JSON list of C-alpha atoms in Angstrom, two decimals:
[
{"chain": "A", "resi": 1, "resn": "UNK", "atom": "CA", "xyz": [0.00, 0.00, 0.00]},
{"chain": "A", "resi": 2, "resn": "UNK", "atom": "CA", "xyz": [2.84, 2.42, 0.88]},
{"chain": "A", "resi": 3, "resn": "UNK", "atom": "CA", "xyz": [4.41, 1.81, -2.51]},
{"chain": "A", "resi": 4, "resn": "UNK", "atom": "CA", "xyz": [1.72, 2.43, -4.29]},
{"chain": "A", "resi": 5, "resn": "UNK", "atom": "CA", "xyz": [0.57, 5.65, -2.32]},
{"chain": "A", "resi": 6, "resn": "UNK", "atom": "CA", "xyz": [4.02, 6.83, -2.90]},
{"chain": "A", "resi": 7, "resn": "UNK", "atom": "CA", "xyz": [3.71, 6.12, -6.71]},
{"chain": "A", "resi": 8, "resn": "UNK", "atom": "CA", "xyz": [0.66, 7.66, -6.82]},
{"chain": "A", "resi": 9, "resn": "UNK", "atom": "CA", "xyz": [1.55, 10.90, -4.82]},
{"chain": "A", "resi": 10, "resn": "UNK", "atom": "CA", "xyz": [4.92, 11.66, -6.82]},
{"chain": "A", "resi": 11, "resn": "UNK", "atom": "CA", "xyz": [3.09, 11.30, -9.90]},
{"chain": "A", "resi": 12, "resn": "UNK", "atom": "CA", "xyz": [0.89, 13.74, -8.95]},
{"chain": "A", "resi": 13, "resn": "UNK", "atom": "CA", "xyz": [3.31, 15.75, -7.62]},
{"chain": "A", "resi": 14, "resn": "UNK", "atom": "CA", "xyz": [4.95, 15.88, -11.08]},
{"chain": "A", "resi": 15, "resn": "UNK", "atom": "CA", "xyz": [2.02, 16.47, -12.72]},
{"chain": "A", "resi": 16, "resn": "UNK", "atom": "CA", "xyz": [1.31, 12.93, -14.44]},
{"chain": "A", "resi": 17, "resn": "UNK", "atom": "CA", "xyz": [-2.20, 13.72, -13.44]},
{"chain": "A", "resi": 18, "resn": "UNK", "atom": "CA", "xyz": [-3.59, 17.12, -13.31]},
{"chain": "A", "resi": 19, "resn": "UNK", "atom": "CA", "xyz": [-5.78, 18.79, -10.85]},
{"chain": "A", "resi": 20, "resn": "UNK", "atom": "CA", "xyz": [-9.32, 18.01, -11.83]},
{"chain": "A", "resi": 21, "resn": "UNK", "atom": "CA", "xyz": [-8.28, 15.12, -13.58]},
{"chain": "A", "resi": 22, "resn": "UNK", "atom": "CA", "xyz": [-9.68, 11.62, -12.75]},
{"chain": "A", "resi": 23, "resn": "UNK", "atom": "CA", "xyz": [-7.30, 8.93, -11.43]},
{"chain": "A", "resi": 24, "resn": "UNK", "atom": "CA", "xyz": [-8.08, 4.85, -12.94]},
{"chain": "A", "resi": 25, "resn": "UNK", "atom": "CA", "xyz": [-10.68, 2.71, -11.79]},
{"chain": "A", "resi": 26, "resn": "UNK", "atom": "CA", "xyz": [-9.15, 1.01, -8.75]},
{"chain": "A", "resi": 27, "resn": "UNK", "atom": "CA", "xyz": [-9.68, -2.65, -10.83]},
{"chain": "A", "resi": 28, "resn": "UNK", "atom": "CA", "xyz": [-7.61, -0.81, -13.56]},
{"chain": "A", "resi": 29, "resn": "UNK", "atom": "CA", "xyz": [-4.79, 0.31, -11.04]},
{"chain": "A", "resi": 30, "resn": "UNK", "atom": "CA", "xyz": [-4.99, -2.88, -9.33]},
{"chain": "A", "resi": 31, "resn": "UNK", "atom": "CA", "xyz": [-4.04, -4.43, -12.52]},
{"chain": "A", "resi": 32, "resn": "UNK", "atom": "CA", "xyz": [-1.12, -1.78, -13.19]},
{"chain": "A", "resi": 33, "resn": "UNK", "atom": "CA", "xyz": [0.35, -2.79, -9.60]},
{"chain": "A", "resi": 34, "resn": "UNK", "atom": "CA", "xyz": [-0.10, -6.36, -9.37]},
{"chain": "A", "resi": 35, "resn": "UNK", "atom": "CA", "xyz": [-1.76, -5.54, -6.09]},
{"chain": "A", "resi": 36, "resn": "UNK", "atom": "CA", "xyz": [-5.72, -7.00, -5.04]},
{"chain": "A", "resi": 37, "resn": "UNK", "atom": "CA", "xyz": [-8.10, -3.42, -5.13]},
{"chain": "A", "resi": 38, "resn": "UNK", "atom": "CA", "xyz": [-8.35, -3.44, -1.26]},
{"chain": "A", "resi": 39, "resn": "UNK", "atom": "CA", "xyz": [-4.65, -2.21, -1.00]},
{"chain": "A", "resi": 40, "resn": "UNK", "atom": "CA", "xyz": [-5.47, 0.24, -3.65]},
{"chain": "A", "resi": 41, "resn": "UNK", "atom": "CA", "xyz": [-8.06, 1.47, -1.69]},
{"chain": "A", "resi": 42, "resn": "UNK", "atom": "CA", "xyz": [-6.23, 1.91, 0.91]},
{"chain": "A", "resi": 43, "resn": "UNK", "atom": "CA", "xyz": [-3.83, 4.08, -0.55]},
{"chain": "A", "resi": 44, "resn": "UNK", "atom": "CA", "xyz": [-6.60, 6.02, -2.55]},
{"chain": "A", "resi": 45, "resn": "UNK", "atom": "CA", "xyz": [-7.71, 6.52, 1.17]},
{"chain": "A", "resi": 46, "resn": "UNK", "atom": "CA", "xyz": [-4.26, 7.87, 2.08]},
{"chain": "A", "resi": 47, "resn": "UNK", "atom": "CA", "xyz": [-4.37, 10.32, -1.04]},
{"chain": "A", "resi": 48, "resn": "UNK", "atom": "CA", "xyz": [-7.28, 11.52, 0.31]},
{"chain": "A", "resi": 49, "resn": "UNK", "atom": "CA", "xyz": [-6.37, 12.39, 3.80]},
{"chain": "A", "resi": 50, "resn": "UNK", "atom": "CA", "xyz": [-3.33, 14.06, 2.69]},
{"chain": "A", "resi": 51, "resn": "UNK", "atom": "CA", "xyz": [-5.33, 16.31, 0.35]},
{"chain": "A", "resi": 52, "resn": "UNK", "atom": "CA", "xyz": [-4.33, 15.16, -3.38]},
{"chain": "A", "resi": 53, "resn": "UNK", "atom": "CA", "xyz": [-7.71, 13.54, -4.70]},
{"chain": "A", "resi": 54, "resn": "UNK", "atom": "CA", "xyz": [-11.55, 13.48, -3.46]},
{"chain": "A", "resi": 55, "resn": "UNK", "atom": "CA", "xyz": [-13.93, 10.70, -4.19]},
{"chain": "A", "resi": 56, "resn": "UNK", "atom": "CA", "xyz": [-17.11, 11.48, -5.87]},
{"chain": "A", "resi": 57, "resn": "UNK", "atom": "CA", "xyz": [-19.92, 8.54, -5.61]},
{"chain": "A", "resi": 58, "resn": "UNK", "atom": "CA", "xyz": [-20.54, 7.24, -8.69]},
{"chain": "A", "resi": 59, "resn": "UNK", "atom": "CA", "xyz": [-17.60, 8.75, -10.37]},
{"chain": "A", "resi": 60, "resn": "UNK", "atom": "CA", "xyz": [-14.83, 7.89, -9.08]},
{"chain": "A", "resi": 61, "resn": "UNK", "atom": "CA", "xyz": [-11.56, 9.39, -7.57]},
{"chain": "A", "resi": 62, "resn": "UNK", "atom": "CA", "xyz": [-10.57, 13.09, -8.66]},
{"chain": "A", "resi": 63, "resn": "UNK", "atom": "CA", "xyz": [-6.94, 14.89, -8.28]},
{"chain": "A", "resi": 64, "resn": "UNK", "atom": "CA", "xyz": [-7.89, 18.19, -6.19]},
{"chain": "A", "resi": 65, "resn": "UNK", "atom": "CA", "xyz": [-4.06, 19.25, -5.37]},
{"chain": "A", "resi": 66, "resn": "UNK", "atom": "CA", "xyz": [-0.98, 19.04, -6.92]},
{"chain": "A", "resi": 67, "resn": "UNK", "atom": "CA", "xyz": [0.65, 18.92, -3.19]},
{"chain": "A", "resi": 68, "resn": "UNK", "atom": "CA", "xyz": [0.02, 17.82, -0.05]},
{"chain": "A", "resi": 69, "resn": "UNK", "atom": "CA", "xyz": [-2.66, 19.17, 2.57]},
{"chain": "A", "resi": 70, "resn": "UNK", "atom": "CA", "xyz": [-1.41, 20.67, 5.79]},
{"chain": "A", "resi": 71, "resn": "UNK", "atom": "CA", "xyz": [-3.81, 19.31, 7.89]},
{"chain": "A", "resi": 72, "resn": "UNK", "atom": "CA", "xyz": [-5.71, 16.10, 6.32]},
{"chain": "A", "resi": 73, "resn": "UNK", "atom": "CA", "xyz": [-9.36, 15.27, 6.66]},
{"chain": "A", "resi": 74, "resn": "UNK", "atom": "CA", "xyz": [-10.22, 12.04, 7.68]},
{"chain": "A", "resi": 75, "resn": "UNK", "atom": "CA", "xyz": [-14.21, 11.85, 7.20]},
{"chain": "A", "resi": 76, "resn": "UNK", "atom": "CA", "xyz": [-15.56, 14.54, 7.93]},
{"chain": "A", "resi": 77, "resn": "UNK", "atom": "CA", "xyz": [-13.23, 16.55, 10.55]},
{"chain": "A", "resi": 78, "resn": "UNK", "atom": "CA", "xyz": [-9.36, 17.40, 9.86]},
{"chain": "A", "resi": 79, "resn": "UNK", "atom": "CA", "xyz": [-6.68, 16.45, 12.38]},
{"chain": "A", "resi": 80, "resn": "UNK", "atom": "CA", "xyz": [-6.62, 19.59, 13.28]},
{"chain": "A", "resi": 81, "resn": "UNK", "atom": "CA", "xyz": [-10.27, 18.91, 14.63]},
{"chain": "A", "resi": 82, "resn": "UNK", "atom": "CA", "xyz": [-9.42, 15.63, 15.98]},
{"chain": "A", "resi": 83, "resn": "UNK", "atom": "CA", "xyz": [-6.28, 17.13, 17.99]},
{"chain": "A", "resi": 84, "resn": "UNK", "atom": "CA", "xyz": [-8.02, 20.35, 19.58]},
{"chain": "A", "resi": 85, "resn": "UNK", "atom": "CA", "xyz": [-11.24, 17.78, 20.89]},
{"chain": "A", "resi": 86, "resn": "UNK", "atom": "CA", "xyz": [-8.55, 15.38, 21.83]},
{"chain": "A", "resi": 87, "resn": "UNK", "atom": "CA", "xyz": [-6.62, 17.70, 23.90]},
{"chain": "A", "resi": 88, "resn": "UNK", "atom": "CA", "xyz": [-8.96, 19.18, 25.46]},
{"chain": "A", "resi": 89, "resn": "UNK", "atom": "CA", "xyz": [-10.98, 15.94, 25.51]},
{"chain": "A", "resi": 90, "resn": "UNK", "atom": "CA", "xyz": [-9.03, 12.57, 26.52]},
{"chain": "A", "resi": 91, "resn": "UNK", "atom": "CA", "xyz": [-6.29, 14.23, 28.26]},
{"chain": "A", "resi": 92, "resn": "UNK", "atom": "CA", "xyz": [-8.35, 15.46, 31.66]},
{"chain": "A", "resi": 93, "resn": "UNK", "atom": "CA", "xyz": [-10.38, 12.27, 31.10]},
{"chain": "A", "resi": 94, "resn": "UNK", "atom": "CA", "xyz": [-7.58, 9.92, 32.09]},
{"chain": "A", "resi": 95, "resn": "UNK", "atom": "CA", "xyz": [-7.22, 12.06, 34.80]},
{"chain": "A", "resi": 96, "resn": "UNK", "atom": "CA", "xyz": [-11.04, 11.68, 36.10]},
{"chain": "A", "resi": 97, "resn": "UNK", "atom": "CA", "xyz": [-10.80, 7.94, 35.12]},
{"chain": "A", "resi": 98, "resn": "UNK", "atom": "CA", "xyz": [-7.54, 7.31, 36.94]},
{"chain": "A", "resi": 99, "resn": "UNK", "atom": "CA", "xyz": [-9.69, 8.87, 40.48]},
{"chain": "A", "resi": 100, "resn": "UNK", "atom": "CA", "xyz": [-13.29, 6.75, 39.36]},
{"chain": "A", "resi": 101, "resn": "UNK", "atom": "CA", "xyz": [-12.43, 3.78, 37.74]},
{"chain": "A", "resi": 102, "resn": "UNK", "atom": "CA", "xyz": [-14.44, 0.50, 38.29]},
{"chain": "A", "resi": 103, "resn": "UNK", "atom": "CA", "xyz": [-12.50, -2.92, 39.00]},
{"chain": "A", "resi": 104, "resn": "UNK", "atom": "CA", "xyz": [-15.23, -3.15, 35.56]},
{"chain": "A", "resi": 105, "resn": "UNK", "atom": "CA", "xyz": [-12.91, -0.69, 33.93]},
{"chain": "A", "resi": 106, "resn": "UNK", "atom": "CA", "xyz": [-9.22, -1.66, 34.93]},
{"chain": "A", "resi": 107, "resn": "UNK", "atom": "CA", "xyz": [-10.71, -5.27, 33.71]},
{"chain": "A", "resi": 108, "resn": "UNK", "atom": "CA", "xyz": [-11.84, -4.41, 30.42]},
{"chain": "A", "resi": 109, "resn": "UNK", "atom": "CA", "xyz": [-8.80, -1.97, 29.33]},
{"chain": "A", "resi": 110, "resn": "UNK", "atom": "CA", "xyz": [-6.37, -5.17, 30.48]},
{"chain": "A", "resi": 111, "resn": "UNK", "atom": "CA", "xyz": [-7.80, -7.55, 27.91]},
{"chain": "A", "resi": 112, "resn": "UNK", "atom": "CA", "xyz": [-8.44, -4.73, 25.03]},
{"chain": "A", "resi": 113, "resn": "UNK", "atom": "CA", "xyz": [-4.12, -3.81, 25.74]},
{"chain": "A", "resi": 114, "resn": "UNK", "atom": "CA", "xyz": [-3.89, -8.13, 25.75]},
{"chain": "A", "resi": 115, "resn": "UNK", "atom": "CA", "xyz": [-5.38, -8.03, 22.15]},
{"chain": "A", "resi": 116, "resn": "UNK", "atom": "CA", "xyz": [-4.02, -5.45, 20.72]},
{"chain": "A", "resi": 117, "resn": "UNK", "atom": "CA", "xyz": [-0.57, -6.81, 21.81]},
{"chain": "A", "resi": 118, "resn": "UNK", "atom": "CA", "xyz": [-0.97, -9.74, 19.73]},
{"chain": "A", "resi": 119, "resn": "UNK", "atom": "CA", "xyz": [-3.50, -8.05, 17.07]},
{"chain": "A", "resi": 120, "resn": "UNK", "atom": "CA", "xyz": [-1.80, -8.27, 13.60]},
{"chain": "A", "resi": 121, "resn": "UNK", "atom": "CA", "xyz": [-4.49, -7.65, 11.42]},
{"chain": "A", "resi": 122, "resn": "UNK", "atom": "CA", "xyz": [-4.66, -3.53, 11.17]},
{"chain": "A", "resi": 123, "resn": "UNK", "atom": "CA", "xyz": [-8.34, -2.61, 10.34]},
{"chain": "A", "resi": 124, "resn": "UNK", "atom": "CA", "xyz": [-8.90, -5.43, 13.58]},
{"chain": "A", "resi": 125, "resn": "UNK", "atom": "CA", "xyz": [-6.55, -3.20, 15.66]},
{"chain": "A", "resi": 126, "resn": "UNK", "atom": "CA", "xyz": [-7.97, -0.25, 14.68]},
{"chain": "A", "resi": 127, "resn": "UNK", "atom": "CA", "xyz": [-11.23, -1.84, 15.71]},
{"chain": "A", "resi": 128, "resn": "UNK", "atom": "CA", "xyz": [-9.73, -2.30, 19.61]},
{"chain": "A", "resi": 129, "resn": "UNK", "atom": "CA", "xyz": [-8.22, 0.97, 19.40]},
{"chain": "A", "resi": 130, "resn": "UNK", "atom": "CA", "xyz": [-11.15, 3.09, 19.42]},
{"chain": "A", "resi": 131, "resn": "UNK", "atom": "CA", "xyz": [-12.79, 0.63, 21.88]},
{"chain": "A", "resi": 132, "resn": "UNK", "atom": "CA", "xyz": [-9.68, 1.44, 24.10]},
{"chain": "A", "resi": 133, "resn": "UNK", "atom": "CA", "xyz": [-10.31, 4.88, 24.26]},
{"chain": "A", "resi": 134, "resn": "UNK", "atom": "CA", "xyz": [-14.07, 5.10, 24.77]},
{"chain": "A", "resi": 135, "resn": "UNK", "atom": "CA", "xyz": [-13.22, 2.83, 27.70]},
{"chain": "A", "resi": 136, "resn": "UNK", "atom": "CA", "xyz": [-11.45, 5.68, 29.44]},
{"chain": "A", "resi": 137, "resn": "UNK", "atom": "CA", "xyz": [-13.93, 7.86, 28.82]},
{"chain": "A", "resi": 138, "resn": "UNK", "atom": "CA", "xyz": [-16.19, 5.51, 29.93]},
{"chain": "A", "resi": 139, "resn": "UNK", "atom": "CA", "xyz": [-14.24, 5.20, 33.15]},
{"chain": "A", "resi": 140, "resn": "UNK", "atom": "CA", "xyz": [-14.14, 9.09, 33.73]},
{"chain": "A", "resi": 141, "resn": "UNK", "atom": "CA", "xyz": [-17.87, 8.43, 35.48]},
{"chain": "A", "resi": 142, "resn": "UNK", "atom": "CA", "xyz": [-18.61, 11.24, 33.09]},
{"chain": "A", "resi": 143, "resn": "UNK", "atom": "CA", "xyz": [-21.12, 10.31, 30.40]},
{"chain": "A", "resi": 144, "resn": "UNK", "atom": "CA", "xyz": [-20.81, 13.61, 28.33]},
{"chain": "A", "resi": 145, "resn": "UNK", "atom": "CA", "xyz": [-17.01, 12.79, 27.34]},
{"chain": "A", "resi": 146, "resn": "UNK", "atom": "CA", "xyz": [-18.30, 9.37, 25.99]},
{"chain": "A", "resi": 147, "resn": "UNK", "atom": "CA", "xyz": [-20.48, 10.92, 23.87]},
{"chain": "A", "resi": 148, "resn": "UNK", "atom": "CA", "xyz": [-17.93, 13.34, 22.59]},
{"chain": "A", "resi": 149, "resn": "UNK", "atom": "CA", "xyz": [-15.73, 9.98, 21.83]},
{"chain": "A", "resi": 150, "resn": "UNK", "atom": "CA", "xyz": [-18.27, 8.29, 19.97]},
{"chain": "A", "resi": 151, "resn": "UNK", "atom": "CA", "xyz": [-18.78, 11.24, 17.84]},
{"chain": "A", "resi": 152, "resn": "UNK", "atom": "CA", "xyz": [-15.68, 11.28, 16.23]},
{"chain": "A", "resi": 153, "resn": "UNK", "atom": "CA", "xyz": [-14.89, 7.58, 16.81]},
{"chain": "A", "resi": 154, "resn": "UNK", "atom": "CA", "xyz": [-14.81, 7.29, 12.83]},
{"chain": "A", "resi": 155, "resn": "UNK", "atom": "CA", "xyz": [-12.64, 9.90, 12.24]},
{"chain": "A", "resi": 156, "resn": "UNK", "atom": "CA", "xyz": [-10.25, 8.27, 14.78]},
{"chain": "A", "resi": 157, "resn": "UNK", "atom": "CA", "xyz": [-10.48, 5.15, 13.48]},
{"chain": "A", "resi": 158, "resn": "UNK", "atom": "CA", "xyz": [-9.52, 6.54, 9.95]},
{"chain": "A", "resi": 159, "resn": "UNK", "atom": "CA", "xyz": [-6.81, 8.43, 11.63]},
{"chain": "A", "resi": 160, "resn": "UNK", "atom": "CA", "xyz": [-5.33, 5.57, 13.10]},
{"chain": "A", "resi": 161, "resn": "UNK", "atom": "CA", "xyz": [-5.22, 3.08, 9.86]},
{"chain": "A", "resi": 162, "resn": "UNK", "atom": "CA", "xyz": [-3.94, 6.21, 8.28]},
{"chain": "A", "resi": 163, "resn": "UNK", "atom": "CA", "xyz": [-1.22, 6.32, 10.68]},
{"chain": "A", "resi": 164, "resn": "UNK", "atom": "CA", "xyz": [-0.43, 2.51, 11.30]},
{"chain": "A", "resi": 165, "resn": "UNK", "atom": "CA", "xyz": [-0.02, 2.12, 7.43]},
{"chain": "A", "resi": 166, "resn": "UNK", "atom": "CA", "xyz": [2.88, 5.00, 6.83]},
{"chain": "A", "resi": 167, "resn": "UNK", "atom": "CA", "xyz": [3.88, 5.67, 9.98]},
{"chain": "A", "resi": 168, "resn": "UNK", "atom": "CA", "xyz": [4.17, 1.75, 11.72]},
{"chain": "A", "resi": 169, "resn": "UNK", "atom": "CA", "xyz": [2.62, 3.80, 14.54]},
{"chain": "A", "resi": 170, "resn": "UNK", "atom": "CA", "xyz": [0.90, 0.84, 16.34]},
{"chain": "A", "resi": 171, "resn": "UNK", "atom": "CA", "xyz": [3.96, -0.94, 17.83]},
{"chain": "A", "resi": 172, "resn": "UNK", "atom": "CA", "xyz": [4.67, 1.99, 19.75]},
{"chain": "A", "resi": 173, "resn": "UNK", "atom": "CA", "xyz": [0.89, 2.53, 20.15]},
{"chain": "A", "resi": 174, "resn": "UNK", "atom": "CA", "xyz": [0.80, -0.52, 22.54]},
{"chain": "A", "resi": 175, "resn": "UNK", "atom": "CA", "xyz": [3.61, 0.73, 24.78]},
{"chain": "A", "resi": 176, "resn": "UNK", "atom": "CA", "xyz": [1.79, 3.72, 25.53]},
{"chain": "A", "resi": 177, "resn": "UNK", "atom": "CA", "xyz": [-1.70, 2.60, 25.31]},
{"chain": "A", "resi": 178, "resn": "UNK", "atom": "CA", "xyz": [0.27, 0.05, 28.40]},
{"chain": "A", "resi": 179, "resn": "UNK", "atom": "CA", "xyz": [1.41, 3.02, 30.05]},
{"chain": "A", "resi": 180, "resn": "UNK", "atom": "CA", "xyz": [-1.84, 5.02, 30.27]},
{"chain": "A", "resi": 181, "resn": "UNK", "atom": "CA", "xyz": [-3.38, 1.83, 31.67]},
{"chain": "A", "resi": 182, "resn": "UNK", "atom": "CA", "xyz": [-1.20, 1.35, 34.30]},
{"chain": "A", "resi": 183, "resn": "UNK", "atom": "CA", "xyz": [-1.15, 4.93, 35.85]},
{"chain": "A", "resi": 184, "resn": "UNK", "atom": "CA", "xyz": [-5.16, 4.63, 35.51]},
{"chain": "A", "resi": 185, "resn": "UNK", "atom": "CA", "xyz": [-4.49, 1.23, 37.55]},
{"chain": "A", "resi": 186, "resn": "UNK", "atom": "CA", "xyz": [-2.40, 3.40, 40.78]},
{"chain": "A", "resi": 187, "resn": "UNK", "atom": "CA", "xyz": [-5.40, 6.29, 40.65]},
{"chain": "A", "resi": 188, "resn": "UNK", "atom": "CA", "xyz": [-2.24, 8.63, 40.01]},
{"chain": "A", "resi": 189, "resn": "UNK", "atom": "CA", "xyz": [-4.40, 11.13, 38.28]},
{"chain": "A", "resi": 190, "resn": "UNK", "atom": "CA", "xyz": [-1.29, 13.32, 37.36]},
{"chain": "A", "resi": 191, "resn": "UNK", "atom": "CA", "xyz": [0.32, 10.15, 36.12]},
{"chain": "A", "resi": 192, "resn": "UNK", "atom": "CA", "xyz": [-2.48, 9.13, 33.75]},
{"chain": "A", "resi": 193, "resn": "UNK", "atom": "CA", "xyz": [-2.65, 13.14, 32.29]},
{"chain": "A", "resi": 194, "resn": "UNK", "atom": "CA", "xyz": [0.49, 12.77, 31.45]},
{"chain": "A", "resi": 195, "resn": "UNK", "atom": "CA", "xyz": [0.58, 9.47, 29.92]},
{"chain": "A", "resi": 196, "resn": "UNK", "atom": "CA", "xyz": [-2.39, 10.71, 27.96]},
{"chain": "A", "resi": 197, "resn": "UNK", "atom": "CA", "xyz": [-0.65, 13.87, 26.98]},
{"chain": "A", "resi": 198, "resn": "UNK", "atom": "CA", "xyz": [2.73, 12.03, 25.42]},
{"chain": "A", "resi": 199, "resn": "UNK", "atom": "CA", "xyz": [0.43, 10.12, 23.80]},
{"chain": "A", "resi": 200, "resn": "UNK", "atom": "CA", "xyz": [-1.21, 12.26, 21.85]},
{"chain": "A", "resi": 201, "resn": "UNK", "atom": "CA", "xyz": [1.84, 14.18, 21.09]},
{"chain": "A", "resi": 202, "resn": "UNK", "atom": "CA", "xyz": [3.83, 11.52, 19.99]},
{"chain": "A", "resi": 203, "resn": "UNK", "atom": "CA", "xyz": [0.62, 10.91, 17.69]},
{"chain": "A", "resi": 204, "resn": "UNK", "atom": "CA", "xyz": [0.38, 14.24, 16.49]},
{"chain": "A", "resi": 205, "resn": "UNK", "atom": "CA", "xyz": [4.09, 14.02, 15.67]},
{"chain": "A", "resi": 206, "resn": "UNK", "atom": "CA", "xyz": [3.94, 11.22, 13.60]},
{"chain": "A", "resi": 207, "resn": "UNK", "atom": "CA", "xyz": [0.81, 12.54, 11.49]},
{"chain": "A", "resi": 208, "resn": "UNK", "atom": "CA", "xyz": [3.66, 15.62, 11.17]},
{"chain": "A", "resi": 209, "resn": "UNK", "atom": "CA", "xyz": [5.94, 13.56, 9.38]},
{"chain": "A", "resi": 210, "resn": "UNK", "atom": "CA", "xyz": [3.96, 11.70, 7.43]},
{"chain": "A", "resi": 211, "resn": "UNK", "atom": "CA", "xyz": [2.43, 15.23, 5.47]},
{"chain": "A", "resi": 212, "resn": "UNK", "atom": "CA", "xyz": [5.62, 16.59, 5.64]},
{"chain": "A", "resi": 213, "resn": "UNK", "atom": "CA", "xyz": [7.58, 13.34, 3.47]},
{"chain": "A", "resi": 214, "resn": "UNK", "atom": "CA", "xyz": [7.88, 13.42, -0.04]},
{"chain": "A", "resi": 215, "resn": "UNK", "atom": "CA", "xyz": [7.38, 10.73, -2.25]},
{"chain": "A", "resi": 216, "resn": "UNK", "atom": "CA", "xyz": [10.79, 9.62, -2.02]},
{"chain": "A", "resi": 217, "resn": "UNK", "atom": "CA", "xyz": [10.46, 5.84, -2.65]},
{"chain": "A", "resi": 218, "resn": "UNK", "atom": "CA", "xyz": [8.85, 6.85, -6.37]},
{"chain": "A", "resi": 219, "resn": "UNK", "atom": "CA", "xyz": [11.63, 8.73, -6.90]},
{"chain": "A", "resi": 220, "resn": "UNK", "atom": "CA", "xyz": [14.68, 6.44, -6.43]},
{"chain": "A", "resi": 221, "resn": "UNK", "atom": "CA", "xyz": [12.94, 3.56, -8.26]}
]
């Protein structure tokens, strides 16, 4: 998928296809790859959140930009969405959760972090990822910040394929998905807003990286 995203990007970015122009079918660019149409999907997908192409139902996929988006969309909010909510969202909320968690909670969160350890099939991860986090919120005793999580658990979820497919972000994930958990587990409520806090940044820092790369592989091939 990453090979093809980055094909697809540089030739955009050289101007193979034009803004306004429409990209292949994904059975024809399947074909041109060698690759089955769900991993061109995905990496129409990523062309998408980075701001090169928009789908149109019933038409197909469209070249908007010749470059790359500074803050991507995934559905209908951009990261820049997601990470204002999420900061002022999920980081007090392991703080409430760490003080008002169940036995219920802690019990739960231990055998989403079990799966997810072992989890090697990404959309199935992604899946556990967002249960993860409603959890917490969950576990804040607050039902208001659930409801904010499940509004945007889509976007999130796109976010975080988007992320575990160019940026191998859900290694790393697990460690501090682990270390949230466990300063939830002690009731150290400035332990958990911390834990909360690195996570996000180290999230928002990879999502950096990824707009900011060019489409290097296409180029040295």
């Amino acid at each position: 998928m990453q090979a093809v995203l980055a094909h697809l990007r540089g030739a955009i970015e050289r101007g193979e296809y034009e803004v306004g122009e429409k990209l292949p079918s994904e059975a024809a660019l399947g074909k041109e790859f060698e690759v089955s149409r769900s991993v061109i999907r995905e990496a129409l997908r990523g062309l998408q959140a980075l701001g090169f192409t928009e789908s149109r139902t019933g038409k197909g996929t469209f070249v908007t930009a010749a470059g790359p988006a500074q803050n991507p969309r995934f559905g209908p909010y951009s990261a820049r969405d997601l990470f204002e909510v999420r900061r002022h969202v999920e980081i007090p909320v392991a703080g409430y959760a760490a003080l008002r968690r169940g036995s219920e909670h802690l019990d739960l969160l231990e055998h989403l972090l079990a799966r997810m350890e072992v989890e090697r099939d990404n959309t199935a991860w992604v899946a556990l990822d967002s249960l993860f986090h409603i959890t917490i919120a969950q576990a804040s005793g607050n039902p208001v910040f659930g409801k904010v999580i499940e509004e945007i658990r889509d976007a999130l979820a796109r976010q975080s394929a988007f992320l575990n497919q160019l940026g191998d972000r859900r290694a790393q994930s697990n460690v501090e998905h682990r270390t949230i958990v466990t300063a939830i587990a002690t009731g150290s409520q400035t332990d958990a807003v911390e834990a909360m806090a690195a996570h996000l940044d180290h999230v928002e820092n990879a999502l950096t990286k990824i707009v900011s790369k060019t489409a290097t592989q296409d180029r040295n091939e």
